[in-house]
Amino acid sequence: MQHNLRLRSVLPTFVPAGFVDVGHSTVRDARSGKTLVIVDSVQSIANHLEATIVTQPGQVIAGLEAMPFLRLTITDPHGRTRVTSSLELPHRLASGWFCRSANLKPFQQELAGRILDDGIAAATFHYCPNSLLHGVFYSQLAGLDPNVAKTPRLLTAEVVARGAQSVADGGVAKDPLFPSGDGFDVEGLVGEKATAAEVGAGFIPFRHQAFIAEEIELAVYLAEGRIERLPLPDPAREVLALLARLKLARLLAEPLDLRAHCIFQAEEVPAELSDPAALLKALQEKLAACRSLGLLADPAVTEFALTLGAAKEKSKKGKAAVAVAAAATEEDS
């Protein structure tokens, strides 16, 4: 599957991705002489694609309950809990949360064993087909040779604007309590000497850089040739192809809201991506076939729970005991 989809900006201008010390990624096309700007990177679009099948942290959309993934509940030292999963964490199934945490050693040994025995494709598919679709690198997992610890992404997408021109402007955020900009007693309010802008009040000037472009394109490529060569049964390969199409269909079913001031609408959606409900139904059937072959984890969601701070406290107690023992030794001598 390969598509080059024309997008139109919902707003007259748009703001592409930018980074501190780098700015926006622009280049002059050697063939046309026009300026190209990367609006959204491959990694960022992958995050947006994964978000289409997640309703809230650790929960998938209705109808995908049979698709395996790892869910992690984290409790901080104050008893507050957060939930995340291999559908959301950086590096997905290969996240350090799963592959490095001391409390998850049994799972790590089981995962490494499956990779060595069955291959990285079958092992990753067993626990999280989504991770196999977007690629994983088990650099944190002990006991694996780097040659068998990595599998590349199968679904790749990127948004690029051609014939882009920068529009620089700016303004001032006005404080209605002090419209003149004078008379704001910062020291009396916060107890320290500072300007109003430094404490988030008063008049705050800002600089803003947006773009316009002749053409904006979402380029999508699904490596179906590589999917066909994976050492997996047909239903598993079909799951990967259908999951990719489902996520793309759900992404294009509404405006492509990449970030504030960066919202697009596809001018035309390909026929194979026009019916998310039909794709979900077909995916459900193939997941059921994979389950009957024993290819998927049972239960589908592998649950883990970690408490942060416990190891740190234990370490502190250990250091304290060492200090007491050392002091006692000095007194004896």
mmCIF file of C-alpha atoms in Angstrom:
data_model
loop_
_atom_site.group_PDB
_atom_site.id
_atom_site.type_symbol
_atom_site.label_atom_id
_atom_site.label_comp_id
_atom_site.label_asym_id
_atom_site.label_seq_id
_atom_site.Cartn_x
_atom_site.Cartn_y
_atom_site.Cartn_z
ATOM 1 C CA MET A 1 0.000 0.000 0.000
ATOM 2 C CA GLN A 2 1.314 3.408 -1.012
ATOM 3 C CA HIS A 3 -0.584 6.693 -1.048
ATOM 4 C CA ASN A 4 0.353 10.329 -1.548
ATOM 5 C CA LEU A 5 -2.632 12.236 -0.203
ATOM 6 C CA ARG A 6 -3.144 15.927 -0.820
ATOM 7 C CA LEU A 7 -4.032 17.862 2.320
ATOM 8 C CA ARG A 8 -5.502 21.325 2.711
ATOM 9 C CA SER A 9 -4.881 23.422 5.779
ATOM 10 C CA VAL A 10 -8.049 24.113 7.767
ATOM 11 C CA LEU A 11 -6.521 27.472 8.754
ATOM 12 C CA PRO A 12 -4.943 29.899 6.254
ATOM 13 C CA THR A 13 -1.510 29.190 7.738
ATOM 14 C CA PHE A 14 0.038 26.289 9.641
ATOM 15 C CA VAL A 15 2.909 25.760 12.087
ATOM 16 C CA PRO A 16 5.090 22.701 11.356
ATOM 17 C CA ALA A 17 6.999 20.770 13.970
ATOM 18 C CA GLY A 18 9.880 22.687 15.492
ATOM 19 C CA PHE A 19 12.618 21.983 17.975
ATOM 20 C CA VAL A 20 14.662 24.082 20.374
ATOM 21 C CA ASP A 21 18.098 24.948 18.875
ATOM 22 C CA VAL A 22 16.961 23.523 15.512
ATOM 23 C CA GLY A 23 13.771 25.344 14.566
ATOM 24 C CA HIS A 24 11.706 24.075 11.652
ATOM 25 C CA SER A 25 13.107 21.428 9.306
ATOM 26 C CA THR A 26 13.334 23.121 5.903
ATOM 27 C CA VAL A 27 15.352 22.387 2.774
ATOM 28 C CA ARG A 28 15.479 23.682 -0.787
ATOM 29 C CA ASP A 29 14.538 21.002 -3.326
ATOM 30 C CA ALA A 30 17.457 20.674 -5.740
ATOM 31 C CA ARG A 31 15.125 19.708 -8.596
ATOM 32 C CA SER A 32 12.438 22.379 -8.315
ATOM 33 C CA GLY A 33 14.234 25.028 -6.283
ATOM 34 C CA LYS A 34 11.223 25.221 -3.978
ATOM 35 C CA THR A 35 11.415 25.133 -0.204
ATOM 36 C CA LEU A 36 10.261 21.929 1.497
ATOM 37 C CA VAL A 37 9.321 21.814 5.170
ATOM 38 C CA ILE A 38 8.665 18.716 7.268
ATOM 39 C CA VAL A 39 5.269 19.370 8.835
ATOM 40 C CA ASP A 40 5.147 16.154 10.866
ATOM 41 C CA SER A 41 7.832 13.491 11.137
ATOM 42 C CA VAL A 42 7.566 9.734 10.699
ATOM 43 C CA GLN A 43 7.837 9.243 14.467
ATOM 44 C CA SER A 44 5.140 11.815 15.207
ATOM 45 C CA ILE A 45 2.678 10.391 12.659
ATOM 46 C CA ALA A 46 3.250 6.947 14.205
ATOM 47 C CA ASN A 47 2.131 8.402 17.544
ATOM 48 C CA HIS A 48 -0.987 9.870 15.921
ATOM 49 C CA LEU A 49 -1.757 6.541 14.259
ATOM 50 C CA GLU A 50 -1.476 4.659 17.540
ATOM 51 C CA ALA A 51 -3.725 7.201 19.227
ATOM 52 C CA THR A 52 -6.554 6.245 16.847
ATOM 53 C CA ILE A 53 -7.014 2.901 18.616
ATOM 54 C CA VAL A 54 -6.629 4.145 22.199
ATOM 55 C CA THR A 55 -9.628 5.666 23.979
ATOM 56 C CA GLN A 56 -7.802 6.489 27.203
ATOM 57 C CA PRO A 57 -4.495 5.357 28.747
ATOM 58 C CA GLY A 58 -4.358 1.572 28.713
ATOM 59 C CA GLN A 59 -7.717 1.131 26.936
ATOM 60 C CA VAL A 60 -8.388 0.236 23.294
ATOM 61 C CA ILE A 61 -11.408 1.147 21.184
ATOM 62 C CA ALA A 62 -14.487 -1.073 21.294
ATOM 63 C CA GLY A 63 -14.031 -4.100 19.060
ATOM 64 C CA LEU A 64 -10.277 -4.450 19.548
ATOM 65 C CA GLU A 65 -10.426 -6.214 22.906
ATOM 66 C CA ALA A 66 -8.932 -9.367 21.360
ATOM 67 C CA MET A 67 -5.759 -7.589 20.216
ATOM 68 C CA PRO A 68 -2.928 -8.249 22.685
ATOM 69 C CA PHE A 69 -0.886 -5.509 24.350
ATOM 70 C CA LEU A 70 0.863 -4.856 27.668
ATOM 71 C CA ARG A 71 -0.736 -2.607 30.273
ATOM 72 C CA LEU A 72 1.232 -1.052 33.105
ATOM 73 C CA THR A 73 -0.146 0.526 36.282
ATOM 74 C CA ILE A 74 2.393 2.741 38.050
ATOM 75 C CA THR A 75 1.985 3.925 41.636
ATOM 76 C CA ASP A 76 4.181 6.779 42.855
ATOM 77 C CA PRO A 77 5.494 7.149 46.442
ATOM 78 C CA HIS A 78 2.428 9.260 47.321
ATOM 79 C CA GLY A 79 -0.034 6.555 46.260
ATOM 80 C CA ARG A 80 -1.070 8.227 43.005
ATOM 81 C CA THR A 81 -1.564 5.811 40.107
ATOM 82 C CA ARG A 82 -1.121 6.182 36.365
ATOM 83 C CA VAL A 83 -1.897 3.703 33.606
ATOM 84 C CA THR A 84 -0.065 3.322 30.323
ATOM 85 C CA SER A 85 0.601 0.558 27.815
ATOM 86 C CA SER A 86 2.756 -0.761 24.994
ATOM 87 C CA LEU A 87 0.417 1.134 22.633
ATOM 88 C CA GLU A 88 1.542 4.467 24.097
ATOM 89 C CA LEU A 89 5.024 4.176 25.600
ATOM 90 C CA PRO A 90 8.140 5.113 23.602
ATOM 91 C CA HIS A 91 9.679 1.964 22.072
ATOM 92 C CA ARG A 92 6.356 0.174 22.702
ATOM 93 C CA LEU A 93 6.927 -3.442 23.789
ATOM 94 C CA ALA A 94 10.673 -2.725 23.911
ATOM 95 C CA SER A 95 10.199 0.089 26.441
ATOM 96 C CA GLY A 96 12.580 0.095 29.382
ATOM 97 C CA TRP A 97 9.524 -0.042 31.644
ATOM 98 C CA PHE A 98 8.925 -3.593 30.409
ATOM 99 C CA CYS A 99 12.432 -4.698 29.445
ATOM 100 C CA ARG A 100 14.550 -3.194 32.212
ATOM 101 C CA SER A 101 12.425 -2.942 35.390
ATOM 102 C CA ALA A 102 13.882 -5.173 38.099
ATOM 103 C CA ASN A 103 10.437 -6.381 39.193
ATOM 104 C CA LEU A 104 9.615 -7.730 35.727
ATOM 105 C CA LYS A 105 12.547 -10.139 35.386
ATOM 106 C CA PRO A 106 10.339 -13.230 34.829
ATOM 107 C CA PHE A 107 8.559 -11.542 31.917
ATOM 108 C CA GLN A 108 11.843 -10.311 30.457
ATOM 109 C CA GLN A 109 13.260 -13.816 30.534
ATOM 110 C CA GLU A 110 10.100 -15.194 28.929
ATOM 111 C CA LEU A 111 10.151 -12.542 26.174
ATOM 112 C CA ALA A 112 13.853 -13.083 25.443
ATOM 113 C CA GLY A 113 13.267 -16.845 25.350
ATOM 114 C CA ARG A 114 10.418 -16.468 22.862
ATOM 115 C CA ILE A 115 12.540 -14.220 20.647
ATOM 116 C CA LEU A 116 15.380 -16.757 20.637
ATOM 117 C CA ASP A 117 13.093 -19.769 20.135
ATOM 118 C CA ASP A 118 10.395 -18.404 17.793
ATOM 119 C CA GLY A 119 11.988 -15.307 16.264
ATOM 120 C CA ILE A 120 11.411 -11.633 16.919
ATOM 121 C CA ALA A 121 8.332 -11.392 14.658
ATOM 122 C CA ALA A 122 6.375 -14.209 16.321
ATOM 123 C CA ALA A 123 7.396 -13.155 19.836
ATOM 124 C CA THR A 124 6.472 -9.509 19.314
ATOM 125 C CA PHE A 125 3.222 -10.403 17.539
ATOM 126 C CA HIS A 126 2.270 -12.699 20.441
ATOM 127 C CA TYR A 127 2.337 -9.891 23.004
ATOM 128 C CA CYS A 128 1.619 -6.790 20.889
ATOM 129 C CA PRO A 129 0.978 -6.877 17.112
ATOM 130 C CA ASN A 130 0.981 -3.076 17.092
ATOM 131 C CA SER A 131 4.637 -3.063 18.206
ATOM 132 C CA LEU A 132 5.579 -5.300 15.275
ATOM 133 C CA LEU A 133 3.769 -2.963 12.862
ATOM 134 C CA HIS A 134 5.677 0.113 14.043
ATOM 135 C CA GLY A 135 9.021 -1.574 14.728
ATOM 136 C CA VAL A 136 10.895 -2.379 17.931
ATOM 137 C CA PHE A 137 14.484 -2.525 19.165
ATOM 138 C CA TYR A 138 14.988 -4.595 22.320
ATOM 139 C CA SER A 139 18.163 -2.750 23.304
ATOM 140 C CA GLN A 140 17.160 -2.897 26.997
ATOM 141 C CA LEU A 141 16.445 -6.631 27.039
ATOM 142 C CA ALA A 142 19.257 -8.729 28.514
ATOM 143 C CA GLY A 143 20.473 -11.891 26.824
ATOM 144 C CA LEU A 144 19.889 -10.900 23.193
ATOM 145 C CA ASP A 145 22.415 -10.478 20.420
ATOM 146 C CA PRO A 146 21.866 -7.089 18.693
ATOM 147 C CA ASN A 147 21.463 -8.947 15.397
ATOM 148 C CA VAL A 148 18.194 -10.521 16.572
ATOM 149 C CA ALA A 149 16.947 -7.693 18.787
ATOM 150 C CA LYS A 150 15.577 -5.312 16.169
ATOM 151 C CA THR A 151 12.809 -5.295 13.571
ATOM 152 C CA PRO A 152 12.069 -2.225 11.394
ATOM 153 C CA ARG A 153 8.758 -0.394 11.131
ATOM 154 C CA LEU A 154 6.366 -1.714 8.505
ATOM 155 C CA LEU A 155 4.085 1.324 8.348
ATOM 156 C CA THR A 156 5.663 4.681 7.534
ATOM 157 C CA ALA A 157 3.996 8.057 7.020
ATOM 158 C CA GLU A 158 5.117 11.685 6.892
ATOM 159 C CA VAL A 159 3.586 15.095 6.185
ATOM 160 C CA VAL A 160 5.626 17.435 3.973
ATOM 161 C CA ALA A 161 4.820 20.864 2.518
ATOM 162 C CA ARG A 162 6.256 21.955 -0.841
ATOM 163 C CA GLY A 163 6.695 25.488 -2.025
ATOM 164 C CA ALA A 164 6.622 26.631 1.602
ATOM 165 C CA GLN A 165 7.041 30.253 2.668
ATOM 166 C CA SER A 166 7.596 31.475 6.199
ATOM 167 C CA VAL A 167 5.279 34.056 7.742
ATOM 168 C CA ALA A 168 6.845 35.711 10.795
ATOM 169 C CA ASP A 169 4.696 37.746 13.136
ATOM 170 C CA GLY A 170 4.149 38.287 16.827
ATOM 171 C CA GLY A 171 2.118 40.120 19.387
ATOM 172 C CA VAL A 172 1.521 40.813 23.028
ATOM 173 C CA ALA A 173 -0.614 38.919 25.536
ATOM 174 C CA LYS A 174 -2.363 41.688 27.469
ATOM 175 C CA ASP A 175 -3.232 41.513 31.146
ATOM 176 C CA PRO A 176 -6.784 42.911 31.635
ATOM 177 C CA LEU A 177 -6.039 43.725 35.294
ATOM 178 C CA PHE A 178 -3.259 46.106 34.271
ATOM 179 C CA PRO A 179 -4.100 47.235 30.731
ATOM 180 C CA SER A 180 -1.509 50.014 30.884
ATOM 181 C CA GLY A 181 1.244 47.551 31.752
ATOM 182 C CA ASP A 182 2.180 49.579 34.822
ATOM 183 C CA GLY A 183 1.402 49.283 38.498
ATOM 184 C CA PHE A 184 1.750 45.509 38.874
ATOM 185 C CA ASP A 185 3.258 44.845 42.308
ATOM 186 C CA VAL A 186 5.183 41.632 41.614
ATOM 187 C CA GLU A 187 7.084 41.669 44.881
ATOM 188 C CA GLY A 188 3.907 42.186 46.888
ATOM 189 C CA LEU A 189 2.195 39.305 45.060
ATOM 190 C CA VAL A 190 4.891 36.635 44.917
ATOM 191 C CA GLY A 191 7.339 37.859 47.536
ATOM 192 C CA GLU A 192 10.298 38.427 45.252
ATOM 193 C CA LYS A 193 11.644 41.014 42.856
ATOM 194 C CA ALA A 194 10.875 40.206 39.229
ATOM 195 C CA THR A 195 9.177 41.600 36.168
ATOM 196 C CA ALA A 196 5.505 40.873 35.606
ATOM 197 C CA ALA A 197 6.320 38.785 32.520
ATOM 198 C CA GLU A 198 8.713 36.600 34.519
ATOM 199 C CA VAL A 199 5.884 35.463 36.827
ATOM 200 C CA GLY A 200 3.383 34.961 33.991
ATOM 201 C CA ALA A 201 1.453 38.202 34.423
ATOM 202 C CA GLY A 202 1.309 41.643 32.875
ATOM 203 C CA PHE A 203 2.079 42.209 29.199
ATOM 204 C CA ILE A 204 3.898 39.234 27.614
ATOM 205 C CA PRO A 205 5.312 39.758 24.102
ATOM 206 C CA PHE A 206 5.697 36.714 21.862
ATOM 207 C CA ARG A 207 7.155 35.828 18.474
ATOM 208 C CA HIS A 208 5.253 33.577 16.099
ATOM 209 C CA GLN A 209 6.332 31.871 12.879
ATOM 210 C CA ALA A 210 3.814 30.175 10.608
ATOM 211 C CA PHE A 211 3.935 28.898 7.016
ATOM 212 C CA ILE A 212 1.921 28.836 3.840
ATOM 213 C CA ALA A 213 2.608 26.314 1.064
ATOM 214 C CA GLU A 214 1.694 25.501 -2.506
ATOM 215 C CA GLU A 215 1.087 21.868 -1.647
ATOM 216 C CA ILE A 216 0.837 19.753 1.515
ATOM 217 C CA GLU A 217 1.055 15.978 1.297
ATOM 218 C CA LEU A 218 0.641 12.982 3.575
ATOM 219 C CA ALA A 219 2.840 10.216 2.170
ATOM 220 C CA VAL A 220 2.038 6.694 3.409
ATOM 221 C CA TYR A 221 3.823 3.434 2.762
ATOM 222 C CA LEU A 222 3.011 -0.032 4.116
ATOM 223 C CA ALA A 223 5.813 -2.531 3.418
ATOM 224 C CA GLU A 224 3.535 -5.375 2.370
ATOM 225 C CA GLY A 225 6.409 -7.178 0.676
ATOM 226 C CA ARG A 226 8.228 -7.381 4.009
ATOM 227 C CA ILE A 227 5.007 -8.414 5.748
ATOM 228 C CA GLU A 228 4.679 -11.303 3.285
ATOM 229 C CA ARG A 229 8.223 -12.410 4.079
ATOM 230 C CA LEU A 230 7.677 -12.480 7.847
ATOM 231 C CA PRO A 231 7.856 -16.033 9.251
ATOM 232 C CA LEU A 232 4.226 -15.884 10.374
ATOM 233 C CA PRO A 233 1.051 -17.718 9.298
ATOM 234 C CA ASP A 234 -1.252 -15.947 6.836
ATOM 235 C CA PRO A 235 -3.806 -14.747 9.459
ATOM 236 C CA ALA A 236 -1.036 -12.973 11.394
ATOM 237 C CA ARG A 237 0.238 -11.183 8.295
ATOM 238 C CA GLU A 238 -3.331 -10.182 7.456
ATOM 239 C CA VAL A 239 -3.757 -8.775 10.972
ATOM 240 C CA LEU A 240 -0.789 -6.451 10.406
ATOM 241 C CA ALA A 241 -2.094 -5.249 7.033
ATOM 242 C CA LEU A 242 -5.610 -4.683 8.361
ATOM 243 C CA LEU A 243 -4.402 -2.964 11.534
ATOM 244 C CA ALA A 244 -2.376 -0.513 9.431
ATOM 245 C CA ARG A 245 -5.374 0.270 7.225
ATOM 246 C CA LEU A 246 -7.730 0.605 10.183
ATOM 247 C CA LYS A 247 -5.507 3.170 11.866
ATOM 248 C CA LEU A 248 -5.059 5.160 8.684
ATOM 249 C CA ALA A 249 -8.796 5.066 8.003
ATOM 250 C CA ARG A 250 -9.588 6.327 11.511
ATOM 251 C CA LEU A 251 -6.905 9.026 11.204
ATOM 252 C CA LEU A 252 -8.399 10.317 7.934
ATOM 253 C CA ALA A 253 -12.030 10.049 9.051
ATOM 254 C CA GLU A 254 -11.793 13.473 10.687
ATOM 255 C CA PRO A 255 -9.484 16.504 10.362
ATOM 256 C CA LEU A 256 -5.825 15.633 10.846
ATOM 257 C CA ASP A 257 -5.260 17.600 14.063
ATOM 258 C CA LEU A 258 -1.495 17.320 14.481
ATOM 259 C CA ARG A 259 -1.136 20.163 16.993
ATOM 260 C CA ALA A 260 -2.458 23.653 17.644
ATOM 261 C CA HIS A 261 -2.303 25.705 14.435
ATOM 262 C CA CYS A 262 -1.507 22.598 12.406
ATOM 263 C CA ILE A 263 -4.805 21.088 11.262
ATOM 264 C CA PHE A 264 -5.465 19.551 7.853
ATOM 265 C CA GLN A 265 -8.189 17.805 5.890
ATOM 266 C CA ALA A 266 -7.539 15.169 3.230
ATOM 267 C CA GLU A 267 -8.909 16.273 -0.125
ATOM 268 C CA GLU A 268 -9.720 12.659 -1.008
ATOM 269 C CA VAL A 269 -9.619 9.418 0.997
ATOM 270 C CA PRO A 270 -8.680 6.238 -0.928
ATOM 271 C CA ALA A 271 -11.451 3.670 -1.247
ATOM 272 C CA GLU A 272 -9.560 1.062 0.790
ATOM 273 C CA LEU A 273 -9.410 3.524 3.729
ATOM 274 C CA SER A 274 -12.940 4.896 3.485
ATOM 275 C CA ASP A 275 -14.769 2.410 5.760
ATOM 276 C CA PRO A 276 -13.194 2.013 9.238
ATOM 277 C CA ALA A 277 -16.099 -0.137 10.472
ATOM 278 C CA ALA A 278 -15.597 -2.724 7.707
ATOM 279 C CA LEU A 279 -11.857 -2.806 8.365
ATOM 280 C CA LEU A 280 -12.454 -3.332 12.084
ATOM 281 C CA LYS A 281 -14.799 -6.239 11.375
ATOM 282 C CA ALA A 282 -12.280 -7.900 9.054
ATOM 283 C CA LEU A 283 -9.538 -7.377 11.657
ATOM 284 C CA GLN A 284 -11.684 -9.013 14.341
ATOM 285 C CA GLU A 285 -12.080 -12.095 12.156
ATOM 286 C CA LYS A 286 -8.342 -12.417 11.564
ATOM 287 C CA LEU A 287 -7.570 -11.912 15.270
ATOM 288 C CA ALA A 288 -9.985 -14.744 16.048
ATOM 289 C CA ALA A 289 -8.183 -16.962 13.520
ATOM 290 C CA CYS A 290 -4.828 -16.104 15.129
ATOM 291 C CA ARG A 291 -6.202 -16.908 18.564
ATOM 292 C CA SER A 292 -7.391 -20.321 17.368
ATOM 293 C CA LEU A 293 -3.831 -21.004 16.179
ATOM 294 C CA GLY A 294 -2.359 -20.029 19.558
ATOM 295 C CA LEU A 295 -0.485 -17.044 18.136
ATOM 296 C CA LEU A 296 -1.788 -14.480 20.627
ATOM 297 C CA ALA A 297 -1.316 -13.988 24.345
ATOM 298 C CA ASP A 298 -4.178 -15.240 26.501
ATOM 299 C CA PRO A 299 -5.551 -13.176 28.158
ATOM 300 C CA ALA A 300 -5.039 -10.505 25.522
ATOM 301 C CA VAL A 301 -3.929 -7.844 27.996
ATOM 302 C CA THR A 302 -0.781 -8.696 29.940
ATOM 303 C CA GLU A 303 -1.032 -6.725 33.186
ATOM 304 C CA PHE A 304 1.867 -5.336 35.208
ATOM 305 C CA ALA A 305 2.040 -3.071 38.240
ATOM 306 C CA LEU A 306 5.029 -1.153 39.562
ATOM 307 C CA THR A 307 5.452 0.973 42.682
ATOM 308 C CA LEU A 308 7.938 3.783 42.306
ATOM 309 C CA GLY A 309 10.198 4.764 45.180
ATOM 310 C CA ALA A 310 10.270 1.347 46.883
ATOM 311 C CA ALA A 311 13.706 0.446 45.525
ATOM 312 C CA LYS A 312 14.989 3.912 46.366
ATOM 313 C CA GLU A 313 13.801 3.623 49.975
ATOM 314 C CA LYS A 314 15.382 0.213 50.257
ATOM 315 C CA SER A 315 18.644 1.632 48.926
ATOM 316 C CA LYS A 316 18.541 4.460 51.463
ATOM 317 C CA LYS A 317 17.970 2.007 54.314
ATOM 318 C CA GLY A 318 20.862 -0.100 53.074
ATOM 319 C CA LYS A 319 23.178 2.906 52.987
ATOM 320 C CA ALA A 320 22.060 3.902 56.486
ATOM 321 C CA ALA A 321 22.843 0.427 57.809
ATOM 322 C CA VAL A 322 26.295 0.554 56.231
ATOM 323 C CA ALA A 323 26.912 3.964 57.810
ATOM 324 C CA VAL A 324 25.854 2.694 61.270
ATOM 325 C CA ALA A 325 28.091 -0.366 60.930
ATOM 326 C CA ALA A 326 31.026 1.804 59.886
ATOM 327 C CA ALA A 327 30.499 4.109 62.862
ATOM 328 C CA ALA A 328 30.367 1.145 65.247
ATOM 329 C CA THR A 329 33.616 -0.205 63.800
ATOM 330 C CA GLU A 330 35.352 3.140 64.365
ATOM 331 C CA GLU A 331 34.163 3.248 67.986
ATOM 332 C CA ASP A 332 35.445 -0.314 68.630
ATOM 333 C CA SER A 333 38.823 0.573 67.224
#
